[in-house]
């Protein structure tokens, strides 16, 4: 079965750029979504179709996907961005796969 | 405004069957390009996709759980029901219902999530 690999944790200083990666075999051949989940809350879609932002998501969130790696980039990271982030892709367009999640710490 | 809400038992015994209902508003599951899915999250762990159903009644299941899951829709009631047989303590998790904006295959995404319901499996 298809697997997506994320680093367990990423740390960033306020105002700096955070990059969270998601790796999978030929991941660039499909589309990737990213979800943000804060403690005790439901996940929120922050990026879909590799680089599109839903309405209401700040411009500091951006995405890219090429080769075997997709990346979520948060520019000018704020304390409110501290959360768990999950990447998600489709396996053969029929099955959904999530990464293991990355805990973003803003310190 | 799209909303989804999960309902069902909070406690089930091992080997029992779990039935969860997702009641939604703000969209119709008879509209082309729409789907509803189920995703779960064990305490402190990652998200895991379970199943989904599209407006045209196409159904997809997690390969690892396919034999134990059934998803159905009742368009007139704006509900989607997930049943999961032979529950085990490892199935203890928060179960989320999600709205799917469907495009071609891998372009689809989960843009609205329910609040989730915690199901504990214990004797």
Short mmCIF file of C-alpha atoms in Angstrom, two decimals:
data_model
loop_
_atom_site.label_atom_id
_atom_site.label_comp_id
_atom_site.label_asym_id
_atom_site.label_seq_id
_atom_site.Cartn_x
_atom_site.Cartn_y
_atom_site.Cartn_z
CA UNK A 1 0.00 0.00 0.00
CA UNK A 2 1.05 3.56 -0.61
CA UNK A 3 2.78 5.41 2.23
CA UNK A 4 3.42 9.06 2.99
CA UNK A 5 6.27 10.00 5.32
CA UNK A 6 6.45 13.20 7.35
CA UNK A 7 9.00 14.33 9.95
CA UNK A 8 7.50 13.91 13.44
CA UNK A 9 8.37 17.44 14.45
CA UNK A 10 9.53 20.78 13.08
CA UNK A 11 10.52 23.84 15.09
CA UNK A 12 10.55 27.43 13.90
CA UNK A 13 11.05 30.86 15.44
CA UNK A 14 8.25 33.39 15.19
CA UNK A 15 8.44 35.35 11.95
CA UNK A 16 10.61 32.76 10.25
CA UNK A 17 9.70 30.29 7.50
CA UNK A 18 8.61 26.77 8.37
CA UNK A 19 8.81 23.95 5.86
CA UNK A 20 7.09 20.63 6.41
CA UNK A 21 7.79 17.83 3.96
CA UNK A 22 5.77 14.84 2.86
CA UNK A 23 7.48 12.05 0.93
CA UNK A 24 6.05 9.26 -1.17
CA UNK A 25 6.93 7.31 -4.28
CA UNK A 26 6.27 9.50 -7.34
CA UNK A 27 4.18 11.81 -5.15
CA UNK A 28 4.55 14.56 -7.75
CA UNK A 29 2.39 12.52 -10.13
CA UNK A 30 -0.67 13.04 -7.92
CA UNK A 31 -2.22 15.85 -5.92
CA UNK A 32 -1.52 16.59 -2.27
CA UNK A 33 -3.62 18.28 0.40
CA UNK A 34 -2.53 19.60 3.78
CA UNK A 35 -4.58 19.80 6.97
CA UNK A 36 -3.92 21.73 10.15
CA UNK A 37 -5.13 20.35 13.47
CA UNK A 38 -4.93 22.22 16.73
CA UNK A 39 -5.37 20.42 20.07
CA UNK A 40 -8.93 19.34 20.70
CA UNK A 41 -10.13 20.56 17.30
CA UNK A 42 -11.08 18.99 14.00
CA UNK A 43 -8.60 19.22 11.14
CA UNK A 44 -8.82 22.19 8.78
CA UNK A 45 -7.91 22.10 5.10
CA UNK A 46 -5.12 24.63 4.44
CA UNK A 47 -3.85 23.53 1.01
CA UNK A 48 -5.51 21.45 -1.72
CA UNK A 49 -4.42 20.32 -5.18
CA UNK A 50 -0.78 20.91 -4.21
CA UNK A 51 -0.84 24.70 -3.94
CA UNK A 52 -4.38 26.10 -3.73
CA UNK A 53 -5.60 27.83 -0.58
CA UNK A 54 -9.23 27.56 0.54
CA UNK A 55 -11.06 30.75 1.31
CA UNK A 56 -10.03 32.16 4.66
CA UNK A 57 -6.59 30.55 4.78
CA UNK A 58 -3.84 33.18 5.14
CA UNK A 59 -1.48 33.81 2.22
CA UNK A 60 1.48 32.79 4.38
CA UNK A 61 0.47 29.17 3.75
CA UNK A 62 1.74 27.76 0.46
CA UNK A 63 2.38 24.36 -1.05
CA UNK A 64 4.45 22.66 -3.71
CA UNK A 65 4.79 19.12 -5.01
CA UNK A 66 7.44 17.64 -7.28
CA UNK A 67 9.25 14.35 -7.66
CA UNK A 68 8.83 12.37 -4.47
CA UNK A 69 8.26 15.28 -2.10
CA UNK A 70 5.49 17.73 -1.31
CA UNK A 71 6.19 20.71 0.92
CA UNK A 72 3.98 22.92 3.05
CA UNK A 73 5.60 26.29 3.63
CA UNK A 74 4.48 28.78 6.23
CA UNK A 75 6.07 32.18 5.74
CA UNK A 76 6.27 34.58 8.66
CA UNK A 77 5.14 31.85 11.05
CA UNK A 78 2.95 33.02 13.90
CA UNK A 79 2.30 31.49 17.30
CA UNK A 80 -1.23 30.62 16.15
CA UNK A 81 0.26 28.32 13.49
CA UNK A 82 1.52 25.91 16.14
CA UNK A 83 -0.37 22.71 15.39
CA UNK A 84 -0.15 19.25 13.88
CA UNK A 85 -0.04 19.14 10.09
CA UNK A 86 -1.04 16.18 7.94
CA UNK A 87 -0.45 15.63 4.26
CA UNK A 88 -2.91 13.56 2.25
CA UNK A 89 -2.87 12.05 -1.21
CA UNK A 90 -4.75 9.51 -3.28
CA UNK A 91 -3.51 6.04 -4.16
CA UNK A 92 -4.54 5.29 -7.74
CA UNK A 93 -7.27 7.90 -7.37
CA UNK A 94 -9.42 5.53 -5.31
CA UNK A 95 -7.91 5.20 -1.85
CA UNK A 96 -6.99 8.00 0.55
CA UNK A 97 -3.65 8.05 2.33
CA UNK A 98 -2.55 10.32 5.17
CA UNK A 99 0.94 11.02 6.36
CA UNK A 100 1.86 10.37 9.96
CA UNK A 101 1.63 14.04 10.88
CA UNK A 102 4.15 16.71 11.87
CA UNK A 103 4.01 18.69 15.07
CA UNK A 104 4.98 22.28 14.37
CA UNK A 105 6.40 24.11 17.35
CA UNK A 106 6.79 27.89 17.25
CA UNK A 107 9.39 28.93 19.81
CA UNK B 1 -23.10 26.97 5.13
CA UNK B 2 -21.97 23.35 5.18
CA UNK B 3 -22.09 21.51 8.47
CA UNK B 4 -21.68 17.85 9.40
CA UNK B 5 -22.33 16.13 12.69
CA UNK B 6 -21.49 12.61 13.76
CA UNK B 7 -23.69 10.59 16.08
CA UNK B 8 -23.59 7.12 17.54
CA UNK B 9 -22.57 5.21 20.65
CA UNK B 10 -19.68 6.43 22.74
CA UNK B 11 -18.95 2.96 24.10
CA UNK B 12 -19.06 -0.40 22.35
CA UNK B 13 -17.93 -3.81 23.48
CA UNK B 14 -15.33 -5.90 21.65
CA UNK B 15 -16.79 -7.95 18.76
CA UNK B 16 -19.84 -5.67 18.53
CA UNK B 17 -20.81 -3.74 15.42
CA UNK B 18 -20.46 0.05 15.43
CA UNK B 19 -22.99 2.16 13.57
CA UNK B 20 -22.23 5.84 13.08
CA UNK B 21 -24.46 8.40 11.41
CA UNK B 22 -23.34 11.60 9.73
CA UNK B 23 -26.11 14.16 9.44
CA UNK B 24 -25.24 17.07 7.20
CA UNK B 25 -26.69 20.32 5.92
CA UNK B 26 -25.80 22.95 3.35
CA UNK B 27 -25.42 20.52 0.47
CA UNK B 28 -27.13 17.58 -1.18
CA UNK B 29 -25.54 14.21 -1.78
CA UNK B 30 -27.50 13.99 -5.01
CA UNK B 31 -25.50 16.88 -6.48
CA UNK B 32 -22.74 15.97 -8.92
CA UNK B 33 -19.26 16.47 -7.54
CA UNK B 34 -20.09 15.83 -3.90
CA UNK B 35 -19.10 13.09 -1.50
CA UNK B 36 -19.00 12.25 2.19
CA UNK B 37 -16.27 10.32 3.92
CA UNK B 38 -15.23 8.93 7.30
CA UNK B 39 -11.86 9.41 8.91
CA UNK B 40 -10.75 8.33 12.37
CA UNK B 41 -8.00 9.31 14.77
CA UNK B 42 -6.92 7.17 17.75
CA UNK B 43 -5.96 9.25 20.81
CA UNK B 44 -2.61 10.90 20.19
CA UNK B 45 -2.20 9.30 16.79
CA UNK B 46 -2.52 10.15 13.12
CA UNK B 47 -5.55 10.43 10.89
CA UNK B 48 -6.73 7.29 9.14
CA UNK B 49 -9.15 7.25 6.23
CA UNK B 50 -11.95 4.66 6.43
CA UNK B 51 -14.49 5.03 3.64
CA UNK B 52 -16.29 7.43 1.32
CA UNK B 53 -19.38 7.60 -0.83
CA UNK B 54 -20.06 9.88 -3.81
CA UNK B 55 -23.24 11.43 -5.18
CA UNK B 56 -23.47 8.65 -7.78
CA UNK B 57 -23.29 5.97 -5.03
CA UNK B 58 -19.68 5.07 -5.84
CA UNK B 59 -18.11 3.70 -2.67
CA UNK B 60 -14.47 3.37 -1.65
CA UNK B 61 -13.02 1.61 1.38
CA UNK B 62 -9.70 1.50 3.13
CA UNK B 63 -7.94 -1.62 1.82
CA UNK B 64 -6.87 -2.58 5.33
CA UNK B 65 -10.44 -2.45 6.69
CA UNK B 66 -12.49 -3.20 3.60
CA UNK B 67 -14.02 -6.39 4.89
CA UNK B 68 -15.39 -4.80 8.04
CA UNK B 69 -16.81 -1.53 6.68
CA UNK B 70 -20.07 -0.61 4.97
CA UNK B 71 -21.04 2.90 3.94
CA UNK B 72 -24.50 3.94 2.76
CA UNK B 73 -26.34 7.16 2.08
CA UNK B 74 -29.90 8.37 2.57
CA UNK B 75 -30.18 11.43 0.39
CA UNK B 76 -33.68 12.30 1.57
CA UNK B 77 -32.50 12.45 5.19
CA UNK B 78 -29.14 14.08 4.38
CA UNK B 79 -27.38 11.26 6.18
CA UNK B 80 -24.50 8.88 5.60
CA UNK B 81 -24.13 5.78 7.75
CA UNK B 82 -20.94 3.84 8.44
CA UNK B 83 -21.01 0.39 10.00
CA UNK B 84 -17.91 -1.32 11.29
CA UNK B 85 -18.06 -4.93 12.40
CA UNK B 86 -16.07 -6.87 14.96
CA UNK B 87 -14.89 -3.87 16.92
CA UNK B 88 -11.64 -4.16 18.88
CA UNK B 89 -10.03 -1.94 21.53
CA UNK B 90 -7.56 -0.73 18.86
CA UNK B 91 -10.55 0.84 17.11
CA UNK B 92 -10.93 3.33 19.95
CA UNK B 93 -10.75 6.69 18.21
CA UNK B 94 -12.44 9.93 17.33
CA UNK B 95 -14.45 9.35 14.18
CA UNK B 96 -14.89 12.29 11.79
CA UNK B 97 -17.37 12.79 8.99
CA UNK B 98 -16.13 14.96 6.09
CA UNK B 99 -17.54 16.68 3.02
CA UNK B 100 -15.67 15.88 -0.16
CA UNK B 101 -15.38 18.26 -3.06
CA UNK B 102 -14.93 15.85 -5.92
CA UNK B 103 -13.04 16.43 -9.06
CA UNK B 104 -11.29 13.80 -11.10
CA UNK B 105 -9.87 11.18 -8.79
CA UNK B 106 -6.85 12.58 -7.04
CA UNK B 107 -8.03 16.18 -7.25
CA UNK B 108 -10.71 15.61 -4.59
CA UNK B 109 -10.27 17.07 -1.13
CA UNK B 110 -11.91 17.15 2.33
CA UNK B 111 -13.01 20.72 2.83
CA UNK B 112 -15.46 20.49 5.70
CA UNK B 113 -15.12 18.34 8.81
CA UNK B 114 -17.54 17.42 11.55
CA UNK B 115 -16.66 17.93 15.19
CA UNK B 116 -15.89 14.24 15.59
CA UNK B 117 -17.24 11.67 18.01
CA UNK B 118 -15.11 9.64 20.40
CA UNK B 119 -15.85 5.94 20.35
CA UNK B 120 -14.32 3.75 23.04
CA UNK B 121 -14.13 0.00 22.61
CA UNK B 122 -14.00 -1.73 25.96
CA UNK B 123 -15.68 -4.55 27.81
#
